[in-house]
JSON list of C-alpha atoms in Angstrom, two decimals:
[
{"chain": "A", "resi": 1, "resn": "UNK", "atom": "CA", "xyz": [20.31, 37.75, 1.09]},
{"chain": "A", "resi": 2, "resn": "UNK", "atom": "CA", "xyz": [18.82, 34.19, 0.52]},
{"chain": "A", "resi": 3, "resn": "UNK", "atom": "CA", "xyz": [20.44, 32.14, -2.66]},
{"chain": "A", "resi": 4, "resn": "UNK", "atom": "CA", "xyz": [18.12, 31.17, -5.84]},
{"chain": "A", "resi": 5, "resn": "UNK", "atom": "CA", "xyz": [17.12, 27.38, -6.15]},
{"chain": "A", "resi": 6, "resn": "UNK", "atom": "CA", "xyz": [16.89, 26.12, -9.31]},
{"chain": "A", "resi": 7, "resn": "UNK", "atom": "CA", "xyz": [14.31, 23.34, -10.49]},
{"chain": "A", "resi": 8, "resn": "UNK", "atom": "CA", "xyz": [14.06, 21.98, -13.46]},
{"chain": "A", "resi": 9, "resn": "UNK", "atom": "CA", "xyz": [11.22, 19.70, -15.50]},
{"chain": "A", "resi": 10, "resn": "UNK", "atom": "CA", "xyz": [11.48, 17.91, -18.74]},
{"chain": "A", "resi": 11, "resn": "UNK", "atom": "CA", "xyz": [8.47, 17.24, -20.36]},
{"chain": "A", "resi": 12, "resn": "UNK", "atom": "CA", "xyz": [6.32, 16.73, -23.24]},
{"chain": "A", "resi": 13, "resn": "UNK", "atom": "CA", "xyz": [2.88, 17.46, -24.32]},
{"chain": "A", "resi": 14, "resn": "UNK", "atom": "CA", "xyz": [0.22, 14.71, -24.15]},
{"chain": "A", "resi": 15, "resn": "UNK", "atom": "CA", "xyz": [-1.23, 14.32, -27.93]},
{"chain": "A", "resi": 16, "resn": "UNK", "atom": "CA", "xyz": [-3.32, 17.77, -29.04]},
{"chain": "A", "resi": 17, "resn": "UNK", "atom": "CA", "xyz": [-2.28, 19.35, -25.88]},
{"chain": "A", "resi": 18, "resn": "UNK", "atom": "CA", "xyz": [0.28, 21.13, -26.89]},
{"chain": "A", "resi": 19, "resn": "UNK", "atom": "CA", "xyz": [-1.46, 24.74, -26.95]},
{"chain": "A", "resi": 20, "resn": "UNK", "atom": "CA", "xyz": [-3.16, 24.06, -23.91]},
{"chain": "A", "resi": 21, "resn": "UNK", "atom": "CA", "xyz": [-0.15, 23.10, -21.87]},
{"chain": "A", "resi": 22, "resn": "UNK", "atom": "CA", "xyz": [1.73, 26.43, -23.21]},
{"chain": "A", "resi": 23, "resn": "UNK", "atom": "CA", "xyz": [-1.05, 28.47, -22.03]},
{"chain": "A", "resi": 24, "resn": "UNK", "atom": "CA", "xyz": [-0.93, 26.81, -18.70]},
{"chain": "A", "resi": 25, "resn": "UNK", "atom": "CA", "xyz": [2.47, 27.51, -18.17]},
{"chain": "A", "resi": 26, "resn": "UNK", "atom": "CA", "xyz": [2.17, 31.16, -19.73]},
{"chain": "A", "resi": 27, "resn": "UNK", "atom": "CA", "xyz": [-0.35, 31.41, -16.41]},
{"chain": "A", "resi": 28, "resn": "UNK", "atom": "CA", "xyz": [1.90, 29.37, -13.89]},
{"chain": "A", "resi": 29, "resn": "UNK", "atom": "CA", "xyz": [4.94, 31.80, -14.83]},
{"chain": "A", "resi": 30, "resn": "UNK", "atom": "CA", "xyz": [3.02, 35.17, -14.48]},
{"chain": "A", "resi": 31, "resn": "UNK", "atom": "CA", "xyz": [1.94, 34.05, -10.98]},
{"chain": "A", "resi": 32, "resn": "UNK", "atom": "CA", "xyz": [5.14, 33.10, -10.09]},
{"chain": "A", "resi": 33, "resn": "UNK", "atom": "CA", "xyz": [6.34, 36.63, -11.12]},
{"chain": "A", "resi": 34, "resn": "UNK", "atom": "CA", "xyz": [3.36, 38.27, -9.72]},
{"chain": "A", "resi": 35, "resn": "UNK", "atom": "CA", "xyz": [3.81, 37.16, -6.33]},
{"chain": "A", "resi": 36, "resn": "UNK", "atom": "CA", "xyz": [7.39, 37.08, -6.29]},
{"chain": "A", "resi": 37, "resn": "UNK", "atom": "CA", "xyz": [8.34, 33.46, -6.33]},
{"chain": "A", "resi": 38, "resn": "UNK", "atom": "CA", "xyz": [11.05, 33.61, -8.64]},
{"chain": "A", "resi": 39, "resn": "UNK", "atom": "CA", "xyz": [11.60, 33.42, -12.18]},
{"chain": "A", "resi": 40, "resn": "UNK", "atom": "CA", "xyz": [10.67, 31.02, -15.11]},
{"chain": "A", "resi": 41, "resn": "UNK", "atom": "CA", "xyz": [12.45, 30.18, -18.50]},
{"chain": "A", "resi": 42, "resn": "UNK", "atom": "CA", "xyz": [10.88, 27.53, -21.58]},
{"chain": "A", "resi": 43, "resn": "UNK", "atom": "CA", "xyz": [12.94, 26.00, -23.78]},
{"chain": "A", "resi": 44, "resn": "UNK", "atom": "CA", "xyz": [12.77, 23.54, -26.44]},
{"chain": "A", "resi": 45, "resn": "UNK", "atom": "CA", "xyz": [14.70, 20.33, -27.86]},
{"chain": "A", "resi": 46, "resn": "UNK", "atom": "CA", "xyz": [13.35, 20.15, -31.46]},
{"chain": "A", "resi": 47, "resn": "UNK", "atom": "CA", "xyz": [9.71, 19.36, -31.80]},
{"chain": "A", "resi": 48, "resn": "UNK", "atom": "CA", "xyz": [9.11, 16.77, -28.87]},
{"chain": "A", "resi": 49, "resn": "UNK", "atom": "CA", "xyz": [10.73, 17.66, -25.75]},
{"chain": "A", "resi": 50, "resn": "UNK", "atom": "CA", "xyz": [10.32, 20.89, -23.46]},
{"chain": "A", "resi": 51, "resn": "UNK", "atom": "CA", "xyz": [12.95, 21.80, -20.48]},
{"chain": "A", "resi": 52, "resn": "UNK", "atom": "CA", "xyz": [11.30, 24.17, -17.68]},
{"chain": "A", "resi": 53, "resn": "UNK", "atom": "CA", "xyz": [13.85, 26.23, -15.62]},
{"chain": "A", "resi": 54, "resn": "UNK", "atom": "CA", "xyz": [12.74, 28.04, -12.45]},
{"chain": "A", "resi": 55, "resn": "UNK", "atom": "CA", "xyz": [14.40, 29.86, -10.56]},
{"chain": "A", "resi": 56, "resn": "UNK", "atom": "CA", "xyz": [13.10, 30.53, -6.96]},
{"chain": "A", "resi": 57, "resn": "UNK", "atom": "CA", "xyz": [13.97, 33.60, -4.94]},
{"chain": "A", "resi": 58, "resn": "UNK", "atom": "CA", "xyz": [14.44, 31.29, -1.62]},
{"chain": "A", "resi": 59, "resn": "UNK", "atom": "CA", "xyz": [13.34, 28.12, -0.11]},
{"chain": "A", "resi": 60, "resn": "UNK", "atom": "CA", "xyz": [10.47, 30.29, 1.53]},
{"chain": "A", "resi": 61, "resn": "UNK", "atom": "CA", "xyz": [9.26, 31.12, -1.69]},
{"chain": "A", "resi": 62, "resn": "UNK", "atom": "CA", "xyz": [9.40, 27.58, -2.96]},
{"chain": "A", "resi": 63, "resn": "UNK", "atom": "CA", "xyz": [7.45, 26.48, -0.01]},
{"chain": "A", "resi": 64, "resn": "UNK", "atom": "CA", "xyz": [5.00, 29.01, -0.18]},
{"chain": "A", "resi": 65, "resn": "UNK", "atom": "CA", "xyz": [4.40, 28.47, -3.75]},
{"chain": "A", "resi": 66, "resn": "UNK", "atom": "CA", "xyz": [3.68, 24.90, -3.27]},
{"chain": "A", "resi": 67, "resn": "UNK", "atom": "CA", "xyz": [0.52, 25.65, -1.16]},
{"chain": "A", "resi": 68, "resn": "UNK", "atom": "CA", "xyz": [-0.31, 28.83, -2.96]},
{"chain": "A", "resi": 69, "resn": "UNK", "atom": "CA", "xyz": [-3.97, 27.50, -4.53]},
{"chain": "A", "resi": 70, "resn": "UNK", "atom": "CA", "xyz": [-3.32, 29.52, -7.85]},
{"chain": "A", "resi": 71, "resn": "UNK", "atom": "CA", "xyz": [-0.27, 27.68, -7.82]},
{"chain": "A", "resi": 72, "resn": "UNK", "atom": "CA", "xyz": [-1.78, 24.07, -7.37]},
{"chain": "A", "resi": 73, "resn": "UNK", "atom": "CA", "xyz": [-4.78, 24.91, -9.59]},
{"chain": "A", "resi": 74, "resn": "UNK", "atom": "CA", "xyz": [-2.44, 25.52, -12.32]},
{"chain": "A", "resi": 75, "resn": "UNK", "atom": "CA", "xyz": [-0.14, 22.06, -11.90]},
{"chain": "A", "resi": 76, "resn": "UNK", "atom": "CA", "xyz": [-3.56, 20.49, -11.55]},
{"chain": "A", "resi": 77, "resn": "UNK", "atom": "CA", "xyz": [-4.30, 21.36, -15.11]},
{"chain": "A", "resi": 78, "resn": "UNK", "atom": "CA", "xyz": [-0.96, 20.23, -16.15]},
{"chain": "A", "resi": 79, "resn": "UNK", "atom": "CA", "xyz": [-1.62, 17.05, -14.66]},
{"chain": "A", "resi": 80, "resn": "UNK", "atom": "CA", "xyz": [-3.52, 16.31, -17.68]},
{"chain": "A", "resi": 81, "resn": "UNK", "atom": "CA", "xyz": [-2.03, 18.22, -20.47]},
{"chain": "A", "resi": 82, "resn": "UNK", "atom": "CA", "xyz": [1.50, 16.71, -20.05]},
{"chain": "A", "resi": 83, "resn": "UNK", "atom": "CA", "xyz": [4.05, 13.92, -19.51]},
{"chain": "A", "resi": 84, "resn": "UNK", "atom": "CA", "xyz": [6.69, 14.51, -17.02]},
{"chain": "A", "resi": 85, "resn": "UNK", "atom": "CA", "xyz": [9.63, 12.95, -18.40]},
{"chain": "A", "resi": 86, "resn": "UNK", "atom": "CA", "xyz": [12.25, 13.83, -15.60]},
{"chain": "A", "resi": 87, "resn": "UNK", "atom": "CA", "xyz": [11.96, 16.40, -12.66]},
{"chain": "A", "resi": 88, "resn": "UNK", "atom": "CA", "xyz": [15.26, 18.12, -10.59]},
{"chain": "A", "resi": 89, "resn": "UNK", "atom": "CA", "xyz": [13.70, 19.91, -7.61]},
{"chain": "A", "resi": 90, "resn": "UNK", "atom": "CA", "xyz": [16.90, 21.27, -6.47]},
{"chain": "A", "resi": 91, "resn": "UNK", "atom": "CA", "xyz": [20.44, 21.73, -8.68]},
{"chain": "A", "resi": 92, "resn": "UNK", "atom": "CA", "xyz": [23.33, 23.02, -7.08]},
{"chain": "A", "resi": 93, "resn": "UNK", "atom": "CA", "xyz": [26.21, 24.92, -8.80]},
{"chain": "A", "resi": 94, "resn": "UNK", "atom": "CA", "xyz": [29.59, 23.70, -9.78]},
{"chain": "A", "resi": 95, "resn": "UNK", "atom": "CA", "xyz": [32.28, 26.25, -9.37]},
{"chain": "A", "resi": 96, "resn": "UNK", "atom": "CA", "xyz": [34.05, 26.64, -12.89]},
{"chain": "A", "resi": 97, "resn": "UNK", "atom": "CA", "xyz": [36.04, 30.13, -11.90]},
{"chain": "A", "resi": 98, "resn": "UNK", "atom": "CA", "xyz": [39.44, 30.33, -9.94]},
{"chain": "A", "resi": 99, "resn": "UNK", "atom": "CA", "xyz": [37.30, 32.91, -8.11]},
{"chain": "A", "resi": 100, "resn": "UNK", "atom": "CA", "xyz": [34.55, 30.66, -6.89]},
{"chain": "A", "resi": 101, "resn": "UNK", "atom": "CA", "xyz": [37.32, 27.61, -5.42]},
{"chain": "A", "resi": 102, "resn": "UNK", "atom": "CA", "xyz": [39.92, 28.87, -3.38]},
{"chain": "A", "resi": 103, "resn": "UNK", "atom": "CA", "xyz": [42.60, 27.08, -3.52]},
{"chain": "A", "resi": 104, "resn": "UNK", "atom": "CA", "xyz": [42.11, 25.34, -6.62]},
{"chain": "A", "resi": 105, "resn": "UNK", "atom": "CA", "xyz": [43.36, 26.11, -10.15]},
{"chain": "A", "resi": 106, "resn": "UNK", "atom": "CA", "xyz": [40.50, 25.66, -12.77]},
{"chain": "A", "resi": 107, "resn": "UNK", "atom": "CA", "xyz": [41.16, 22.65, -15.47]},
{"chain": "A", "resi": 108, "resn": "UNK", "atom": "CA", "xyz": [40.44, 24.94, -18.39]},
{"chain": "A", "resi": 109, "resn": "UNK", "atom": "CA", "xyz": [43.51, 27.98, -17.14]},
{"chain": "A", "resi": 110, "resn": "UNK", "atom": "CA", "xyz": [45.87, 27.61, -19.80]},
{"chain": "A", "resi": 111, "resn": "UNK", "atom": "CA", "xyz": [49.67, 27.56, -17.82]},
{"chain": "A", "resi": 112, "resn": "UNK", "atom": "CA", "xyz": [52.08, 30.06, -18.39]},
{"chain": "A", "resi": 113, "resn": "UNK", "atom": "CA", "xyz": [54.58, 29.18, -20.96]}
]
């Protein structure tokens, strides 16, 4: 089974474009879901920055989506609607539980008394 790929974008809307940008993100998210590319989540920090998370289904889905005309159209629209603060194309999980790290103990695990 292919491993999901997490991408993160931090962005802020251009002046007077917040509602338009959110509508475009809604359209983009609908395309991603309908075509099975992955799943999206959008969060907001205060009243300024947005944090957009995309869990790509696989590397193949990611590559296909990056060439999809519907996706490209949405990203072109967003170019006029938002300012990107930072993008993380591929984040890797860091194991935190003992079961995820063979032979290593968790720094948060309490020792028996």
